[in-house]
Every structure is written in C-alpha cells, then in structure tokens.
XYZ file of C-alpha atoms in Angstrom:
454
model
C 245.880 -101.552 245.691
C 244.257 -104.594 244.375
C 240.892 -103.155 244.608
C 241.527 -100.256 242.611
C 243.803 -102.157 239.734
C 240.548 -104.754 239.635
C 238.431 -101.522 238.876
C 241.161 -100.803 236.097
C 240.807 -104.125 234.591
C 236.962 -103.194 234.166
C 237.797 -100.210 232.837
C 240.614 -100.921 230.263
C 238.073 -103.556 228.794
C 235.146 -101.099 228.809
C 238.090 -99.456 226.498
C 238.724 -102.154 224.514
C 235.194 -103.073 223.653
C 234.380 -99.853 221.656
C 238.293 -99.735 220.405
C 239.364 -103.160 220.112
C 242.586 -101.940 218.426
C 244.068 -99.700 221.419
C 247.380 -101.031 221.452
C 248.036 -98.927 224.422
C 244.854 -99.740 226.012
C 246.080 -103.613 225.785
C 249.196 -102.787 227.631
C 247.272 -101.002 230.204
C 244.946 -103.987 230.533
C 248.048 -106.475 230.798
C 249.751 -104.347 233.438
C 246.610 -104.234 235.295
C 245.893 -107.814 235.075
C 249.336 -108.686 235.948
C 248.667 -106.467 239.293
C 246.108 -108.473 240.768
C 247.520 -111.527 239.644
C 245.646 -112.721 236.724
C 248.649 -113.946 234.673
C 246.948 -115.781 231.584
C 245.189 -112.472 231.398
C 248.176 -110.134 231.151
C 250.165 -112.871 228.894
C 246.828 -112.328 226.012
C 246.924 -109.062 227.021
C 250.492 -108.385 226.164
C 250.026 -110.390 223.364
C 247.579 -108.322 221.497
C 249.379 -104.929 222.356
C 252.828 -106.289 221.085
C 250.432 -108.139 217.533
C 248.999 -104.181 217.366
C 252.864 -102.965 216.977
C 253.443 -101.628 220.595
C 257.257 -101.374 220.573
C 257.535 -100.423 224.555
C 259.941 -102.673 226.172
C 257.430 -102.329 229.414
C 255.198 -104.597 227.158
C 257.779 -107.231 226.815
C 258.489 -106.417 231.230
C 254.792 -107.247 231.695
C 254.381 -110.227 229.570
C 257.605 -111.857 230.412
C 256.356 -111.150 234.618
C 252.995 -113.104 233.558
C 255.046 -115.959 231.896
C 257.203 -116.138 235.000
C 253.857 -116.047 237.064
C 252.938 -119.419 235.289
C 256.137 -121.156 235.629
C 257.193 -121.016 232.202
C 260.741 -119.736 233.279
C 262.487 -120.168 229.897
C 260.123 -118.268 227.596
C 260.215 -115.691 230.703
C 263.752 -115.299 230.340
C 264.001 -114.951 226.539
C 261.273 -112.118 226.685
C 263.332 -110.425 229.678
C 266.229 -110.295 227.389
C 263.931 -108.775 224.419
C 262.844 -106.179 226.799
C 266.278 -105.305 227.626
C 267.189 -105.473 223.148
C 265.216 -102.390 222.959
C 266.533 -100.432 226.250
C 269.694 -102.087 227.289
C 269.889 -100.164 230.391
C 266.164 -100.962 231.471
C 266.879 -101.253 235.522
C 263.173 -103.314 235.933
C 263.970 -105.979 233.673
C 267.543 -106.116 234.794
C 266.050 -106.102 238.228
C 263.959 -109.166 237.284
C 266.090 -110.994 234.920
C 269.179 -111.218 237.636
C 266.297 -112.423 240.505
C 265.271 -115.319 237.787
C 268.345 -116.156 236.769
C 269.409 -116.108 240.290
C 266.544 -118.085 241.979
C 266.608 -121.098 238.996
C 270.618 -121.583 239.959
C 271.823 -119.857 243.553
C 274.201 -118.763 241.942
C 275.722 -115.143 241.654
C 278.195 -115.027 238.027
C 274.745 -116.433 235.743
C 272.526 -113.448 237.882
C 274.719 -110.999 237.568
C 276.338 -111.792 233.970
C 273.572 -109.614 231.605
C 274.040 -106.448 234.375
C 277.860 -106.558 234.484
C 278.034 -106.156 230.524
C 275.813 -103.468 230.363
C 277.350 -101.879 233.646
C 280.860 -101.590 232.029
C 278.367 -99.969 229.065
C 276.748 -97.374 231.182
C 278.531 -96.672 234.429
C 276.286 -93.693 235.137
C 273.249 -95.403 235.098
C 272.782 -95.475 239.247
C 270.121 -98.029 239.165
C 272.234 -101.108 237.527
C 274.437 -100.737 240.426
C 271.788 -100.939 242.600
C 269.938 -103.872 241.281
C 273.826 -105.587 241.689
C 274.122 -104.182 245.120
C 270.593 -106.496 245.702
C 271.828 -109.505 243.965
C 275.264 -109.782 246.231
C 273.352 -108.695 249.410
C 270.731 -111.343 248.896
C 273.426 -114.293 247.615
C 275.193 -113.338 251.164
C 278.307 -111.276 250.624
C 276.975 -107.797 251.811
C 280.589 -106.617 251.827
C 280.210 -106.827 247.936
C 276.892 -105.411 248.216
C 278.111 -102.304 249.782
C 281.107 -102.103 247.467
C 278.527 -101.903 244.596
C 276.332 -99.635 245.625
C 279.544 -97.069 247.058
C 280.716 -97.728 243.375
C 277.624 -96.600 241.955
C 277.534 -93.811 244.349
C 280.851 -92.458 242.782
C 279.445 -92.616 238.852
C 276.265 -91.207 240.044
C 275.116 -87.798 241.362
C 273.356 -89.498 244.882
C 270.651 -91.481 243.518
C 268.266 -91.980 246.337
C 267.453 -95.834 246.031
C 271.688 -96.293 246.296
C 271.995 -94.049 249.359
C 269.327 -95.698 251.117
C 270.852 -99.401 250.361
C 274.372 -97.929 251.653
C 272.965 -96.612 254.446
C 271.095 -99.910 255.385
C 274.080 -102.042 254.858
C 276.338 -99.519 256.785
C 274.293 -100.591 259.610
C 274.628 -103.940 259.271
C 277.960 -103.287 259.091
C 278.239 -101.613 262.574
C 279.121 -98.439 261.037
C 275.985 -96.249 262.300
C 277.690 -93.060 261.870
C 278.131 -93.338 258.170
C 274.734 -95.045 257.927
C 272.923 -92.094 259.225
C 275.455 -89.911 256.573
C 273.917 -91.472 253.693
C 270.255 -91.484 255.173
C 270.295 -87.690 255.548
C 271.765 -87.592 252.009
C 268.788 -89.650 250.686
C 266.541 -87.715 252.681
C 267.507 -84.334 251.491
C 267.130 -85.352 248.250
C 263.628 -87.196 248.269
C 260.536 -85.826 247.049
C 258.130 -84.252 249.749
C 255.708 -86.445 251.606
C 257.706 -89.529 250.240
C 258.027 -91.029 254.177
C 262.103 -91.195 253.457
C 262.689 -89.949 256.884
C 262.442 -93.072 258.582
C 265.651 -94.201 257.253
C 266.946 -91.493 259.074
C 265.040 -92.720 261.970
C 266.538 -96.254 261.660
C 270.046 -94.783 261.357
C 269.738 -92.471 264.457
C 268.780 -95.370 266.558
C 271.493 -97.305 265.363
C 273.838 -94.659 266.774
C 271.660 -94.793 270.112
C 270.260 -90.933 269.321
C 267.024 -92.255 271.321
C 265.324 -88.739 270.980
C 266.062 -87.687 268.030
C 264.608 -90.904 266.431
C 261.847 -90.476 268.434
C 260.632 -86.979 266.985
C 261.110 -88.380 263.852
C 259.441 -91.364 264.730
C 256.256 -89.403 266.469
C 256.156 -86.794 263.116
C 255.724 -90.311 261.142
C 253.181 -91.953 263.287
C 250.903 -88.885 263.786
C 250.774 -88.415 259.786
C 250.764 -92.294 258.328
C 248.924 -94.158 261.710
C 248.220 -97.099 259.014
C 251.676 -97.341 257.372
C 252.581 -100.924 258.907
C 256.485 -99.902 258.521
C 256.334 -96.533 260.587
C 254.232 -98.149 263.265
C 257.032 -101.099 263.466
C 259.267 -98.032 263.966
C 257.162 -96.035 265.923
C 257.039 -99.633 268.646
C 260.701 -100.165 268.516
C 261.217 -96.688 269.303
C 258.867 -96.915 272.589
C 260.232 -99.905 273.335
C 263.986 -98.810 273.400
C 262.450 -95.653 275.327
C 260.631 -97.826 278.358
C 257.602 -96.286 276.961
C 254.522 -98.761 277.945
C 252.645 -97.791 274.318
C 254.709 -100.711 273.227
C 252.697 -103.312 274.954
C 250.231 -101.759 273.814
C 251.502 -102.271 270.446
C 252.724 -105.758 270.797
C 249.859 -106.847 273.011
C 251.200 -110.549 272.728
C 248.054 -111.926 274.477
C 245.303 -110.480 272.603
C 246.821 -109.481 269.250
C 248.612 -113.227 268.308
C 246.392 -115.845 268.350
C 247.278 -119.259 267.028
C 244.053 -121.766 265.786
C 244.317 -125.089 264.733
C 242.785 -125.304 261.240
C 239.325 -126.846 260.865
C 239.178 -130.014 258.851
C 237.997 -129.443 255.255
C 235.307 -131.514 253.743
C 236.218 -134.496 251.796
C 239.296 -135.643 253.902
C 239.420 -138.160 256.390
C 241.449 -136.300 258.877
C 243.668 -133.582 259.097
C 247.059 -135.103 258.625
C 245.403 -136.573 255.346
C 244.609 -133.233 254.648
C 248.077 -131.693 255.527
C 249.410 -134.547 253.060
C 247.851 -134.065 249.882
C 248.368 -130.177 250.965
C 252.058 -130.467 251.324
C 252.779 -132.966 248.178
C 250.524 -130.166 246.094
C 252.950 -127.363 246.858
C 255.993 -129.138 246.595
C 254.959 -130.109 242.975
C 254.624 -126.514 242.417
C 257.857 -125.026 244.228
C 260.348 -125.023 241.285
C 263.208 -122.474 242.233
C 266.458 -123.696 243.475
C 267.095 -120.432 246.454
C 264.866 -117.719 247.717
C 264.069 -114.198 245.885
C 265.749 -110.395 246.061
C 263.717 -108.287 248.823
C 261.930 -110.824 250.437
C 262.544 -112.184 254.061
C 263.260 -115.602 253.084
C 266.537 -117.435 253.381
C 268.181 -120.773 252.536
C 264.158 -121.853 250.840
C 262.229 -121.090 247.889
C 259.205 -118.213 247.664
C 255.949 -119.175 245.785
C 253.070 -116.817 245.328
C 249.856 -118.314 245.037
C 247.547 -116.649 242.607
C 244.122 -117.368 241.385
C 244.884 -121.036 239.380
C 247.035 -122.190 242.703
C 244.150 -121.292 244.771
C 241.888 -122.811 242.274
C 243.710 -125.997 243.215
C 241.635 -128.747 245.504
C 243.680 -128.819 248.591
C 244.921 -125.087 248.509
C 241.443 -124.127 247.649
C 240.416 -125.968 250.671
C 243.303 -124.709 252.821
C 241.863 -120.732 252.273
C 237.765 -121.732 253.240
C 239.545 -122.577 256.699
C 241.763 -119.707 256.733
C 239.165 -117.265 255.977
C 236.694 -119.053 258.594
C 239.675 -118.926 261.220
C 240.477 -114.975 260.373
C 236.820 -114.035 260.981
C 236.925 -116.042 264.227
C 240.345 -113.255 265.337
C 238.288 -110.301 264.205
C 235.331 -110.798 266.105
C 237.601 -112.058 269.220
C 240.072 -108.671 268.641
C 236.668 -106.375 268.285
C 236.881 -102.943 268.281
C 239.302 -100.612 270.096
C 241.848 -97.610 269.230
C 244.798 -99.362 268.352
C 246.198 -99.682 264.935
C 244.259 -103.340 264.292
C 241.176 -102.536 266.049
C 240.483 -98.956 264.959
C 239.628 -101.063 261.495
C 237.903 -104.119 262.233
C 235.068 -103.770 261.118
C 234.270 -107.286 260.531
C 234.998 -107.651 257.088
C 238.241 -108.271 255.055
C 240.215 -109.356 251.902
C 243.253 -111.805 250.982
C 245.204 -109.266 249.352
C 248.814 -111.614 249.009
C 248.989 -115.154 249.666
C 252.563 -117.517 249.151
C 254.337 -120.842 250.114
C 257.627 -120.626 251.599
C 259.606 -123.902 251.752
C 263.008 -124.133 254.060
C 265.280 -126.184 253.805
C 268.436 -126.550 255.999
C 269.744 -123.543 257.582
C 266.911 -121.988 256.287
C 265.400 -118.731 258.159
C 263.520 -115.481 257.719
C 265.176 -112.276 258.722
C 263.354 -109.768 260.885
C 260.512 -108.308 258.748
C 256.969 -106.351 258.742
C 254.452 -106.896 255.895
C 254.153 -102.872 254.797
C 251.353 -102.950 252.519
C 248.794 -105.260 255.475
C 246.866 -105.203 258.018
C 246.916 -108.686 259.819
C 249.481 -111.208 258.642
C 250.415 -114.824 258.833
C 252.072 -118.361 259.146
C 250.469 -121.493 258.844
C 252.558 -125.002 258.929
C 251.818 -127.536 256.718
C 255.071 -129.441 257.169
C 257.516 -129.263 259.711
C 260.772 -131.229 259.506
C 260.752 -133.168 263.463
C 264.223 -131.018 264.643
C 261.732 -128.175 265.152
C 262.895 -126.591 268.507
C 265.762 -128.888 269.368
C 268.682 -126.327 269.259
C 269.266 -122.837 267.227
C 269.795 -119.584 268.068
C 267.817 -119.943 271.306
C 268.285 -123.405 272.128
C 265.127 -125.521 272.079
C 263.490 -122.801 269.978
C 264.943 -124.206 266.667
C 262.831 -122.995 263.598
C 259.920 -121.219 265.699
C 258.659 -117.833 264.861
C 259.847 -114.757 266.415
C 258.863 -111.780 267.578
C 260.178 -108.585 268.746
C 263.238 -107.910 267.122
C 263.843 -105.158 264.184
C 265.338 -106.001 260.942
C 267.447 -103.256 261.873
C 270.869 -102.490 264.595
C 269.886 -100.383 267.675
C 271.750 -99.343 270.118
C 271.138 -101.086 273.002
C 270.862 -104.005 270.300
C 267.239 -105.686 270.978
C 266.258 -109.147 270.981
C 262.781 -111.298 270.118
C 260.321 -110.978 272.719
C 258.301 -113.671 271.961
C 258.041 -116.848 270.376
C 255.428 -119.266 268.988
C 256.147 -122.936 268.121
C 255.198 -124.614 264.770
C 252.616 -127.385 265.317
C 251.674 -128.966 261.539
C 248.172 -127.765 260.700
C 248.192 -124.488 263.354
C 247.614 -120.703 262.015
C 249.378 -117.689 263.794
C 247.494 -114.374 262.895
C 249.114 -111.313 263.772
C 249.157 -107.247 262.940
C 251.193 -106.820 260.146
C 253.279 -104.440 262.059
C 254.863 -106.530 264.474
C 258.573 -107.468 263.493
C 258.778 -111.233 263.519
C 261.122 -113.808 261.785
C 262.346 -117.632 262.430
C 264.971 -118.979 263.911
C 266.968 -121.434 261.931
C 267.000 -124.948 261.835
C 268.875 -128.076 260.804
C 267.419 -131.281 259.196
C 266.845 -132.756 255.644
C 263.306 -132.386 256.074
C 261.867 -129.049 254.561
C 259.911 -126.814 256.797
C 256.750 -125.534 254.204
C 253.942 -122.727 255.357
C 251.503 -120.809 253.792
C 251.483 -116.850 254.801
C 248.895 -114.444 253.315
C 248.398 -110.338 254.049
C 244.882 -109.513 255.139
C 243.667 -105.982 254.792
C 239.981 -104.171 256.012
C 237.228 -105.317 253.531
C-alpha cells in the first residue's frame, strides 16, 4: 500500500505544479501524504486545500490525523471537533476523536462524551454504535461492548461492521452459537470477494464444527495464499485437525529466529546504546493507555514515522534491524511456504512502532494482516521478566500459538521466546503470538516493525 500511495504523492504534485490552485488535488495530496506517513506534508497539504475553500470535513479528518501524528494533541482535537461541526454524525472522526480522547486520559465518560450526544441525535446511524461498542471493549467492559453494538443492531437494518463485532464478542463470551448467528448474518450481507467468510470460519470453530471451518478455511487459503489473517486461520484449523501442514506453518525452528543486535557506530557498547535508545522513546511516548484495535494492553502505542526515525539512536536502531532482517532472509532462502515462496532477497519497512508496558501490561493474541515477516525487539525490560504469570516463570515473554479467538478444544501457546534487552525476534506475520503479563514498576519498551517483499 505504501508503495502505491508514494506513487500518488508524485502524482498529486505533478497535479499541482501545472494547477497550483486544485483545492481537491491538495486534499488528495494530504491524504496521500498522511498514508505513508509524511505528517508535516499532509498538515501543508490540508492547509492549502482548506485556504482554497475546500469545505469537506475529510479535509479537517486528514489534517487533524497529521497534527495527531506530530504530537500536537490539542490542536488535533479542536480540528476533530470542526470535522464533526460540518457532519455531526461523521463515524471516522468520531472513531478518532473517542481513541484520542481516550488514550490522553484512560478514561471511558471524556471518550465517549462527543458520541453519546450525537447518538441520542441519530440512533440509526449503525456506525456510532459501533465506534462505542470499540471504546467499551478496548477500556475492558466487553459486556458493555456487546450491549452497544446489540443496541445498535436494533436501530439499524444489520450493518455489517456491528454484526461482525457481536459476533466476535459473543465468542468471547462463550456463546458460540449466537456468534456464528451473527457471522452468517454479516456474511450474507457482505459484498462479493470481500473475505467476510472467515468470521464464519472463526465462529464455526468456536462451536467445535471442525469440518465445516475447514472448507471454509481451504476455499480461503486456495484464493488469498498471502492474506496473513486467512493463513493464521488456515494453521489453527490444521492444527485443531492433527493435520502436520501446521508445522509446516509454524516451523518454530527455522521460521523464528532471534539475533542479538549489532552495535551501532558511535557508542561505546550496547547497553550504552540501549540507554540513550530507551530514554529517546520514553521522551516521545506521551499517551496515558493503549489505542482502539491494536493488540496492546495496560501500555502506550507509538508509531514511528520518518522524523522519529530521523532521530540518532532510532535511526541507528533500524541500520541494525535492516542488517539483521537480511541476515533471516538469506538463512530462510527459498522454498514453497507462505515466507519463502517470496524471499527474494529484498524487502521494505512498511510499519514501524514503540510499545511501552507497564504493569499488568500484555498483548492479546494477534497476526499482523497487512505483512510479511514481523517483529519484537527489547530495548528495556523491567528485571521480573519470567518470574511468575500466566505460565509461571514465563512472565512477560512472547507467545506463540494461540488464536485471538475461542475454539473448541480451546488451544494454548506453543511456544515461547524470552526477552533479553538488545535481542530481535523475526517471525512470519502469520503466526498468532502475544505476551504474557507481567508485574513490576519498571516498563517493559520494544520496537516492532512489519516487513513486506521489496
């Protein structure tokens, strides 16, 4: 995706340069910009469209997403609630504005407070219910969050996006039966070729229907081999089935590898290194609790875009992680699996963030859809690192194995990998993997980046 918005960005300025007054052409450019992370460059962007008269609210949605992309949280705010002046029912910006507003306090009634108004305004509308549905699953009360989303459900005539958020809390719920109701609903109504089966897939192996998740599961495979979310599926299916295509899957030996990182040039030694590393991000962490739709909980997300990585020791920390990703491919080489059939040597950084834990702090089972190989790398790790947790003596180590998703048989991790401060896991984005969570006042901060085929 990156490559082709970077092709836009050439092209909307090709635009500009003969018609310097395309307002739309601006907002085009700012979107664009915004997609591969150039935030100064969406924020003039957005500038000049909204100076040429552009009255979208989507103008406002992009420049107050490249404001938030710099930190400036206040002015991001203030141009979220423009947005939503012109289209009070705008589910994007309330989507946004309640995951700001929720990240900066942890709190639910400030997050939810600019959705509930315009909720009792427009009941119908089925996405504000969803984007509410999100903020209570995501604050922790998932009985809420499936109250909201049934709610919205009964104004609405089965909006997709709600059915499928119903049906995945159903399952959390241990209520597989009505889970896989709402996923055929959902499915019935999506578009063609839109992939929506698989939540029909999850919900039939939540009720144990091994088979009949498996056809689905096959169907899937055979048509989207590179979709790193049906190939999760596809391997928890085998696995559940005895099939051995699983370990060939979740090849544990020869797919995870785990490098210490080199030491970069102009540091005495590593730990030096890890230290002016780890005092950089936390400088640049500034939300109190983690994000809507991410994997993170009890911590803080940060994506790193081109002025983080700009900065000395992050700068530094990506040479070695590019170095140590070239060294997997050529020991991986070829083959016919879903990693090897695309090595061919050459790659891309498409994502890169911090994540910083703090007490109690995990990551739920998760896959990395839009990658190829994934990652953690440890740049601090608080010293109660595998001295108790879920599986005792495992205590904030990485998992792997286990579905974000109930089966039935329910499945556990399969394998684990310990922190060490300054060590690199690479894996296929496919494999389901999480962390186990820990105690301790110390904060546990990584880097993780997506790789995909160059």
């Amino acid at each position: 995706m990156q490559n082709s918005r970077a092709a836009d960005v050439v092209e909307f300025r090709r635009r500009l340069s003969s018609d310097p007054d395309d307002r739309v052409t601006w907002h085009n450019l700012a979107a664009a910009e915004g997609d591969v992370g150039h935030a100064a460059e969406a924020e003039d962007a957005a500038r000049r469209a909204l100076a040429l008269g552009i009255a979208a609210p989507e103008t406002r949605l992009v420049l107050a997403r490249a404001l938030l992309a710099q930190r400036r949280l206040d002015e991001a705010e203030r141009v979220f609630e423009e947005a939503l002046a012109l289209r009070p029912a705008y589910v994007d910006a309330h989507r946004d504005l309640a995951q700001l507003r929720w990240m900066r306090t942890g709190q639910t009634e400030p997050a939810l407070r600019r959705l509930e108004s315009e909720i009792k305004r427009t009941p119908r509308e089925p996405g504000l219910h969803w984007v509410k549905s999100l903020v209570l699953e995501f604050s922790g009360d998932p009985s809420a969050a499936l109250a909201a989303a049934e709610t919205g459900l009964n104004e609405a005539a089965d909006p997709i996006p709600l059915l499928r958020q119903a049906a995945h809390l159903c399952t959390d719920f241990g209520d597989p039966a009505r889970a896989l109701a709402f996923a055929r609903r959902a499915a019935s109504l999506a578009p063609a070729g839109s992939g929506a089966e698989i939540i029909v897939c999850e919900a039939l192996l939540a009720c144990g229907r091994l088979n009949e998740a498996g056809e689905i599961a096959a169907s899937l495979f055979a048509r989207h081999p590179f979709n790193q979310y049906v190939v999760a599926t596809q391997a928890i299916v085998w696995r559940l089935l005895g099939d051995p295509r699983y370990a060939m899957l979740y090849d544990y030996d020869s797919l995870v590898d785990v490098q210490q990182l080199e030491l970069p040039s102009g540091w005495s030694s590593l730990d030096e290194f890890l230290a002016e590393l780890a005092a950089d991000l936390e400088a640049l962490h500034g939300f109190h609790t983690h994000p809507l739709q991410q994997s993170v909980r009890g911590g803080s997300q940060l994506p790193l875009y081109a002025p983080e990585l700009a900065r000395r020791p992050i700068g530094a920390l990506f040479r070695g992680i590019e170095a140590a990703v070239a060294r997997y491919l050529t020991n991986v080489g070829p083959g016919g699996d879903p990693v090897r059939s695309r090595n061919v040597g050459r790659f891309a950084i498409s994502t890169a963030w911090s994540i910083r834990l703090v007490s109690g702090g995990h990551h739920v089972d998760h896959v990395h859809p839009n990658g190829w190989l994934s990652s953690a790398c440890y740049v601090a790790l608080p010293r109660a690192i595998g001295k108790g947790g879920t599986h005792p003596g495992r205590e904030g180590w990485l998992r792997f194995g286990r579905p974000c998703f109930r089966t039935d048989p329910r499945l556990t991790a399969d394998h684990f990998v310990k922190p060490e401060a300054g060590s690199l896991v690479l894996f296929p984005a496919y494999m389901w993997h999480g962390v186990e969570p820990f105690e301790s006042e110390e904060p546990r901060l990584a880097v993780a980046f997506d790789v995909v085929p160059g």
